[in-house]
Short mmCIF file of C-alpha atoms and ligand atoms in Angstrom, two decimals:
data_model
loop_
_atom_site.label_atom_id
_atom_site.label_comp_id
_atom_site.label_asym_id
_atom_site.label_seq_id
_atom_site.Cartn_x
_atom_site.Cartn_y
_atom_site.Cartn_z
CA UNK A 1 12.94 9.58 -35.47
CA UNK A 2 13.83 13.00 -34.19
CA UNK A 3 17.07 14.64 -34.96
CA UNK A 4 19.31 16.35 -32.44
CA UNK A 5 21.57 18.13 -34.76
CA UNK A 6 23.12 21.52 -34.42
CA UNK A 7 25.33 23.19 -36.90
CA UNK A 8 28.15 25.10 -35.30
CA UNK A 9 28.29 28.82 -35.90
CA UNK A 10 30.61 29.16 -38.82
CA UNK A 11 33.22 31.12 -36.91
CA UNK A 12 33.82 28.10 -34.69
CA UNK A 13 34.59 26.04 -37.72
CA UNK A 14 37.77 27.78 -38.63
CA UNK A 15 41.22 26.73 -37.50
CA UNK A 16 42.36 25.92 -34.83
CA UNK A 17 39.04 24.11 -34.33
CA UNK A 18 38.65 24.32 -30.57
CA UNK A 19 35.57 22.81 -28.92
CA UNK A 20 32.86 25.45 -28.48
CA UNK A 21 32.55 26.75 -24.90
CA UNK A 22 28.75 26.31 -24.88
CA UNK A 23 27.14 22.88 -24.92
CA UNK A 24 24.32 24.35 -26.99
CA UNK A 25 26.79 25.25 -29.71
CA UNK A 26 28.00 21.70 -30.09
CA UNK A 27 27.01 19.47 -32.89
CA UNK A 28 25.93 15.95 -32.36
CA UNK A 29 25.22 13.01 -34.56
CA UNK A 30 22.52 11.69 -32.26
CA UNK A 31 19.02 10.68 -33.28
CA UNK A 32 16.37 9.63 -30.78
CA UNK A 33 13.99 6.83 -31.67
CA UNK A 34 10.87 7.59 -29.63
CA UNK A 35 8.51 4.78 -28.81
CA UNK A 36 5.01 4.58 -27.42
CA UNK A 37 5.05 5.53 -23.70
CA UNK A 38 5.84 3.99 -21.29
CA UNK A 39 8.53 2.42 -23.44
CA UNK A 40 11.91 4.13 -23.28
CA UNK A 41 13.53 5.75 -26.31
CA UNK A 42 16.50 4.32 -28.14
CA UNK A 43 19.32 6.15 -29.89
CA UNK A 44 21.23 6.14 -33.10
CA UNK A 45 24.64 7.75 -32.92
CA UNK A 46 27.04 8.42 -35.80
CA UNK A 47 30.59 7.47 -34.93
CA UNK A 48 33.81 7.97 -36.82
CA UNK A 49 36.78 5.68 -37.22
CA UNK A 50 39.51 8.01 -35.92
CA UNK A 51 41.29 8.25 -32.54
CA UNK A 52 38.56 9.19 -30.05
CA UNK A 53 40.75 11.82 -28.43
CA UNK A 54 40.45 13.92 -31.60
CA UNK A 55 36.68 14.18 -31.38
CA UNK A 56 35.65 13.43 -27.79
CA UNK A 57 35.60 17.06 -26.59
CA UNK A 58 33.34 17.99 -29.49
CA UNK A 59 30.70 15.41 -28.61
CA UNK A 60 28.01 17.09 -26.49
CA UNK A 61 26.86 15.85 -23.09
CA UNK A 62 23.44 14.95 -24.50
CA UNK A 63 25.05 12.23 -26.64
CA UNK A 64 27.17 11.00 -23.74
CA UNK A 65 24.09 10.86 -21.47
CA UNK A 66 22.19 8.82 -24.05
CA UNK A 67 25.09 6.36 -24.09
CA UNK A 68 25.12 6.14 -20.28
CA UNK A 69 21.36 5.60 -20.11
CA UNK A 70 21.37 2.73 -22.62
CA UNK A 71 21.78 -0.78 -21.27
CA UNK A 72 22.41 -2.21 -24.77
CA UNK A 73 25.09 -0.84 -27.07
CA UNK A 74 25.21 -2.17 -30.61
CA UNK A 75 27.80 -1.60 -33.31
CA UNK A 76 28.21 -2.58 -36.95
CA UNK A 77 30.66 -5.25 -35.80
CA UNK A 78 31.60 -6.05 -32.23
CA UNK A 79 35.29 -5.20 -32.22
CA UNK A 80 35.74 -6.26 -28.61
CA UNK A 81 34.92 -9.83 -29.59
CA UNK A 82 38.15 -11.75 -30.38
CA UNK A 83 36.18 -14.00 -32.73
CA UNK A 84 35.21 -10.96 -34.84
CA UNK A 85 38.86 -9.96 -35.15
CA UNK A 86 40.04 -13.44 -36.10
CA UNK A 87 37.26 -13.80 -38.68
CA UNK A 88 38.17 -10.41 -40.18
CA UNK A 89 41.80 -11.45 -40.39
CA UNK A 90 41.11 -14.75 -42.10
CA UNK A 91 38.58 -13.24 -44.50
CA UNK A 92 41.35 -10.97 -45.76
CA UNK A 93 43.75 -13.82 -46.52
CA UNK A 94 44.29 -15.50 -49.87
CA UNK A 95 43.22 -19.12 -50.19
CA UNK A 96 45.68 -21.53 -48.65
CA UNK A 97 48.86 -21.96 -50.69
CA UNK A 98 48.51 -18.68 -52.62
CA UNK A 99 50.60 -15.58 -52.11
CA UNK A 100 50.99 -12.18 -53.74
CA UNK A 101 54.36 -12.91 -55.28
CA UNK A 102 52.86 -15.56 -57.55
CA UNK A 103 49.53 -13.79 -58.01
CA UNK A 104 50.54 -10.23 -58.95
CA UNK A 105 52.25 -9.12 -62.16
CA UNK A 106 55.94 -9.02 -61.35
CA UNK A 107 56.33 -5.27 -61.77
CA UNK A 108 53.38 -4.48 -59.51
CA UNK A 109 54.65 -6.91 -56.88
CA UNK A 110 58.09 -5.24 -56.93
CA UNK A 111 56.60 -1.77 -56.53
CA UNK A 112 54.45 -2.97 -53.67
CA UNK A 113 57.40 -4.54 -51.91
CA UNK A 114 59.54 -1.45 -52.46
CA UNK A 115 56.82 0.74 -51.03
CA UNK A 116 56.37 -1.42 -47.94
CA UNK A 117 60.14 -1.52 -47.41
CA UNK A 118 60.07 2.27 -47.50
CA UNK A 119 57.24 2.39 -44.95
CA UNK A 120 59.10 -0.01 -42.68
CA UNK A 121 62.18 2.15 -42.93
CA UNK A 122 60.22 5.36 -42.20
CA UNK A 123 58.11 4.00 -39.38
CA UNK A 124 60.55 4.88 -36.54
CA UNK A 125 60.74 8.48 -37.85
CA UNK A 126 56.98 8.80 -38.21
CA UNK A 127 56.18 7.61 -34.69
CA UNK A 128 55.74 10.23 -32.01
CA UNK A 129 57.61 10.53 -28.73
CA UNK A 130 54.29 9.93 -27.02
CA UNK A 131 53.83 6.62 -28.84
CA UNK A 132 57.35 5.53 -27.92
CA UNK A 133 56.71 6.61 -24.33
CA UNK A 134 53.76 4.25 -24.27
CA UNK A 135 55.99 1.36 -25.26
CA UNK A 136 54.95 1.17 -28.92
CA UNK A 137 57.81 0.03 -31.14
CA UNK A 138 58.11 0.64 -34.87
CA UNK A 139 58.85 -3.01 -35.66
CA UNK A 140 55.92 -4.14 -33.61
CA UNK A 141 53.60 -1.61 -35.21
CA UNK A 142 54.72 -2.48 -38.74
CA UNK A 143 54.19 -6.16 -38.10
CA UNK A 144 50.81 -5.55 -36.50
CA UNK A 145 49.62 -3.65 -39.56
CA UNK A 146 51.51 -5.21 -42.42
CA UNK A 147 53.30 -8.28 -41.08
CA UNK A 148 51.53 -10.87 -43.16
CA UNK A 149 51.06 -8.77 -46.29
CA UNK A 150 52.21 -11.38 -48.82
CA UNK A 151 49.35 -13.60 -47.77
CA UNK A 152 46.64 -10.94 -48.00
CA UNK A 153 44.17 -10.59 -50.81
CA UNK A 154 45.25 -7.71 -53.08
CA UNK A 155 42.19 -5.60 -52.28
CA UNK A 156 43.09 -5.69 -48.58
CA UNK A 157 46.72 -4.91 -49.34
CA UNK A 158 45.48 -1.93 -51.32
CA UNK A 159 43.48 -0.69 -48.27
CA UNK A 160 46.45 -1.43 -46.02
CA UNK A 161 48.80 0.65 -48.21
CA UNK A 162 46.28 3.47 -47.93
CA UNK A 163 46.37 3.28 -44.15
CA UNK A 164 50.15 3.34 -43.96
CA UNK A 165 50.67 7.06 -44.19
CA UNK A 166 52.60 9.13 -41.73
CA UNK A 167 49.34 10.58 -40.44
CA UNK A 168 47.78 7.19 -39.78
CA UNK A 169 50.89 5.78 -38.18
CA UNK A 170 51.09 8.75 -35.81
CA UNK A 171 47.54 8.18 -34.65
CA UNK A 172 47.96 4.48 -33.89
CA UNK A 173 47.79 3.30 -30.31
CA UNK A 174 44.75 5.36 -29.33
CA UNK A 175 41.40 3.57 -29.73
CA UNK A 176 39.20 4.87 -32.50
CA UNK A 177 35.86 6.32 -31.36
CA UNK A 178 33.79 3.22 -32.14
CA UNK A 179 36.25 0.94 -30.35
CA UNK A 180 36.46 3.32 -27.40
CA UNK A 181 32.66 3.26 -27.02
CA UNK A 182 32.72 -0.54 -27.16
CA UNK A 183 35.39 -0.69 -24.46
CA UNK A 184 33.45 1.78 -22.30
CA UNK A 185 30.25 -0.22 -22.75
CA UNK A 186 32.04 -3.36 -21.63
CA UNK A 187 33.63 -1.63 -18.68
CA UNK A 188 30.21 -0.40 -17.58
CA UNK A 189 28.68 -3.86 -17.84
CA UNK A 190 26.36 -3.00 -20.73
CA UNK A 191 25.22 -5.62 -23.18
CA UNK A 192 27.11 -5.20 -26.45
CA UNK A 193 26.28 -6.63 -29.83
CA UNK A 194 26.53 -6.17 -33.57
CA UNK A 195 24.06 -5.86 -36.42
CA UNK A 196 26.39 -7.15 -39.12
CA UNK A 197 28.35 -10.31 -39.66
CA UNK A 198 32.01 -10.17 -40.62
CA UNK A 199 31.31 -11.87 -43.95
CA UNK A 200 28.81 -9.15 -44.83
CA UNK A 201 31.53 -6.51 -44.53
CA UNK A 202 34.32 -8.60 -45.99
CA UNK A 203 32.83 -10.48 -48.93
CA UNK A 204 31.73 -7.47 -50.97
CA UNK A 205 35.32 -6.23 -51.06
CA UNK A 206 36.53 -9.65 -52.07
CA UNK A 207 33.98 -9.46 -54.88
CA UNK A 208 35.85 -6.97 -57.06
CA UNK A 209 37.28 -8.87 -60.03
CA UNK A 210 40.98 -9.29 -60.61
CA UNK A 211 41.44 -6.59 -63.24
CA UNK A 212 39.57 -4.08 -61.05
CA UNK A 213 41.74 -4.97 -58.07
CA UNK A 214 44.94 -4.63 -60.10
CA UNK A 215 43.77 -1.24 -61.30
CA UNK A 216 42.99 -0.11 -57.74
CA UNK A 217 46.29 -1.36 -56.37
CA UNK A 218 48.21 0.25 -59.22
CA UNK A 219 46.46 3.61 -58.71
CA UNK A 220 47.00 3.44 -54.95
CA UNK A 221 50.69 2.71 -55.41
CA UNK A 222 51.01 5.52 -57.98
CA UNK A 223 49.53 7.97 -55.46
CA UNK A 224 51.82 6.85 -52.66
CA UNK A 225 54.88 6.74 -54.91
CA UNK A 226 54.04 10.30 -55.91
CA UNK A 227 53.98 11.36 -52.28
CA UNK A 228 57.25 9.56 -51.65
CA UNK A 229 58.88 11.31 -54.60
CA UNK A 230 57.59 14.63 -53.32
CA UNK A 231 55.62 15.29 -56.51
CA UNK A 232 52.21 14.79 -54.88
CA UNK A 233 50.89 16.27 -51.67
CA UNK A 234 50.06 13.72 -49.02
CA UNK A 235 46.36 13.28 -48.70
CA UNK A 236 44.76 14.86 -45.67
CA UNK A 237 41.42 13.18 -46.08
CA UNK A 238 41.30 11.80 -42.54
CA UNK A 239 42.13 15.20 -41.12
CA UNK A 240 39.34 16.74 -43.23
CA UNK A 241 36.95 14.06 -42.05
CA UNK A 242 37.68 14.95 -38.41
CA UNK A 243 37.11 18.64 -39.09
CA UNK A 244 33.78 17.95 -40.78
CA UNK A 245 32.73 15.64 -37.95
CA UNK A 246 33.69 18.14 -35.26
CA UNK A 247 31.94 20.92 -37.13
CA UNK A 248 28.78 18.86 -37.41
CA UNK A 249 28.90 18.88 -41.15
CA UNK A 250 26.86 15.78 -41.86
CA UNK A 251 26.45 16.30 -45.57
CA UNK A 252 30.18 16.55 -46.20
CA UNK A 253 30.76 13.42 -44.21
CA UNK A 254 28.16 11.41 -46.02
CA UNK A 255 28.22 12.79 -49.50
CA UNK A 256 31.59 14.29 -50.12
CA UNK A 257 33.75 11.79 -51.81
CA UNK A 258 36.91 13.40 -50.56
CA UNK A 259 36.13 12.58 -46.97
CA UNK A 260 35.29 8.94 -47.43
CA UNK A 261 37.93 6.62 -46.11
CA UNK A 262 37.52 4.46 -49.16
CA UNK A 263 40.20 5.24 -51.67
CA UNK A 264 39.01 7.21 -54.64
CA UNK A 265 40.51 6.73 -58.03
CA UNK A 266 38.39 8.99 -60.17
CA UNK A 267 40.75 11.53 -61.56
CA UNK A 268 39.80 13.73 -64.47
CA UNK A 269 43.24 13.36 -65.98
CA UNK A 270 42.92 9.58 -66.27
CA UNK A 271 42.59 8.17 -69.78
CA UNK A 272 38.99 7.38 -70.73
CA UNK A 273 39.31 3.63 -70.31
CA UNK A 274 40.83 3.97 -66.84
CA UNK A 275 38.18 6.49 -65.88
CA UNK A 276 35.49 3.96 -66.73
CA UNK A 277 37.17 1.37 -64.54
CA UNK A 278 37.47 3.89 -61.70
CA UNK A 279 33.78 4.73 -62.00
CA UNK A 280 32.78 1.07 -62.01
CA UNK A 281 34.78 0.43 -58.85
CA UNK A 282 33.32 3.51 -57.22
CA UNK A 283 29.73 2.59 -57.94
CA UNK A 284 30.38 -1.01 -56.87
CA UNK A 285 31.69 0.23 -53.49
CA UNK A 286 28.75 2.58 -53.04
CA UNK A 287 26.23 -0.08 -53.88
CA UNK A 288 27.76 -2.85 -51.80
CA UNK A 289 29.27 -0.97 -48.88
CA UNK A 290 26.76 1.82 -48.43
CA UNK A 291 23.31 1.24 -49.92
CA UNK A 292 22.94 -2.50 -49.38
CA UNK A 293 24.44 -2.33 -45.94
CA UNK A 294 22.21 0.56 -44.91
CA UNK A 295 19.11 -1.43 -45.78
CA UNK A 296 20.29 -4.58 -44.06
CA UNK A 297 21.30 -2.72 -40.93
CA UNK A 298 18.01 -0.81 -40.83
CA UNK A 299 16.05 -4.07 -40.98
CA UNK A 300 18.07 -5.51 -38.09
CA UNK A 301 17.73 -2.39 -35.94
CA UNK A 302 14.01 -2.38 -36.50
CA UNK A 303 13.70 -6.07 -35.62
CA UNK A 304 15.70 -5.63 -32.41
CA UNK A 305 13.57 -2.68 -31.30
CA UNK A 306 10.33 -4.49 -32.03
CA UNK A 307 11.38 -7.64 -30.21
CA UNK A 308 12.55 -5.71 -27.13
CA UNK A 309 10.19 -2.78 -26.58
CA UNK A 310 11.19 -2.22 -22.95
CA UNK A 311 14.95 -2.04 -23.58
CA UNK A 312 17.01 1.05 -24.36
CA UNK A 313 19.44 0.62 -27.24
CA UNK A 314 22.31 2.81 -28.33
CA UNK A 315 23.29 2.03 -31.91
CA UNK A 316 26.73 3.39 -32.81
CA UNK A 317 27.31 3.23 -36.55
CA UNK A 318 29.79 4.93 -38.88
CA UNK A 319 28.50 8.42 -39.68
CA UNK A 320 29.43 8.32 -43.31
CA UNK A 321 32.70 6.68 -43.90
CA UNK A 322 32.29 2.99 -43.60
CA UNK A 323 35.37 2.37 -41.56
CA UNK A 324 36.79 -0.66 -43.23
CA UNK A 325 38.40 -1.94 -40.15
CA UNK A 326 41.32 -4.03 -41.07
CA UNK A 327 41.31 -5.59 -37.66
CA UNK A 328 44.72 -4.59 -36.43
CA UNK A 329 43.63 -2.09 -33.82
C1 LIG B 1 35.56 -6.99 -64.31
O1 LIG B 1 34.36 -6.27 -64.12
C2 LIG B 1 34.15 -5.22 -65.06
C3 LIG B 1 32.90 -4.45 -64.64
O2 LIG B 1 31.85 -5.30 -64.33
C4 LIG B 1 34.06 -5.81 -66.47
O3 LIG B 1 33.90 -4.77 -67.42
C5 LIG B 1 35.35 -6.58 -66.75
O4 LIG B 1 35.27 -7.21 -68.01
C6 LIG B 1 35.60 -7.63 -65.69
N1 LIG B 1 36.91 -8.23 -65.92
C7 LIG B 1 37.16 -9.54 -65.74
C8 LIG B 1 38.55 -10.00 -66.00
O5 LIG B 1 36.28 -10.32 -65.39
C1 LIG B 2 49.59 1.37 -63.78
O1 LIG B 2 49.01 2.57 -64.24
C2 LIG B 2 49.82 3.28 -65.16
C3 LIG B 2 49.18 4.65 -65.42
O2 LIG B 2 47.78 4.56 -65.64
C4 LIG B 2 50.01 2.42 -66.41
O3 LIG B 2 50.82 3.09 -67.35
C5 LIG B 2 50.61 1.08 -66.02
O4 LIG B 2 50.69 0.23 -67.13
C6 LIG B 2 49.82 0.40 -64.94
N1 LIG B 2 50.51 -0.77 -64.45
C7 LIG B 2 49.89 -1.92 -64.23
C8 LIG B 2 50.73 -3.05 -63.72
O5 LIG B 2 48.70 -2.07 -64.40
C1 LIG B 3 45.69 12.17 -61.56
O1 LIG B 3 46.43 11.33 -62.44
C2 LIG B 3 47.59 11.94 -63.03
C3 LIG B 3 48.17 10.98 -64.04
O2 LIG B 3 48.14 9.64 -63.59
C4 LIG B 3 48.55 12.34 -61.92
O3 LIG B 3 49.69 13.00 -62.47
C5 LIG B 3 47.84 13.26 -60.95
O4 LIG B 3 48.69 13.56 -59.88
C6 LIG B 3 46.57 12.59 -60.40
N1 LIG B 3 45.86 13.50 -59.54
C7 LIG B 3 45.45 13.13 -58.33
C8 LIG B 3 44.75 14.17 -57.54
O5 LIG B 3 45.62 12.00 -57.88
#
């Protein structure tokens, strides 16, 4: 595995973060997997789950050429496959006959409902003129993201609440980088595929126990209520993630907790008992969603390459954040 990885000169990594004029100054998250000649190389590319327009100009031509040369493009999940989307949706639902109103403690349910009513009310103000110009309506967008929330498992409602910030709403309607690559691959007649099954992404999240989920939902609501009340700054983690990605800062993307798109609850001011719960949830997520998945995906990549030595593959996987795609585009 050889690494094509350039760190931008530091001066280029200061606001306003314009793409560097020289290709050689651009970072890339592209690795080449060389194989015995005459077999062609394959590629591993780190993507990011944000609107592709925010990062596209920072991706160097060498990465784009590798994509064009590859006749097979593989993702974690194949998001262009309608079956993937419908499986993701149903995996997030409560068992038949259950709903959040009966499941959650009454106070937590009320706070959740109040928060979602607030989001629904704010949605038209958060949307941009550009989004409206493209025919995106606030009601439609709210329903697409949160429509069926009472039927969702609490852990997925917690992730949904996290993705209902002004920032995230404003960036809806533009495909995220991984989806954009999948659409391009389809358009160009490439073979697309996935190395994970929906259940493998979904079940670990459903595996947190009820008290952990209540804790996570409560903390998430507290954060968002704080933002609403103006006592807490909105979190700019996605914006930071984009900056790190565009600056080629791999270690921040992978290792810095602040840039992970998973919510983080560890807060030094939490009481000791709550801090323990936060740490347990955090290490559970790391174990299940990062380490175990990495190993499984590596085994599948290796098997594909060994079975098909004459084919060129382009594997596009999340660079650090494991984009927990909630399936609503
Ligand atoms: C949930 O899991 C945590 C950590 O494994 C454990 O300490 C706690 O007792 C569990 N709670 C329930 C209700 O099972
Ligand atoms: C939510 O968290 C706060 C602060 O840690 C705590 O006082 C409250 O009892 C929690 N509520 C629920 C429903 O767990
Ligand atoms: C940490 O928790 C305290 C008490 O719940 C809260 O006031 C504070 O804003 C939190 N800090 C962050 C960064 O979430």
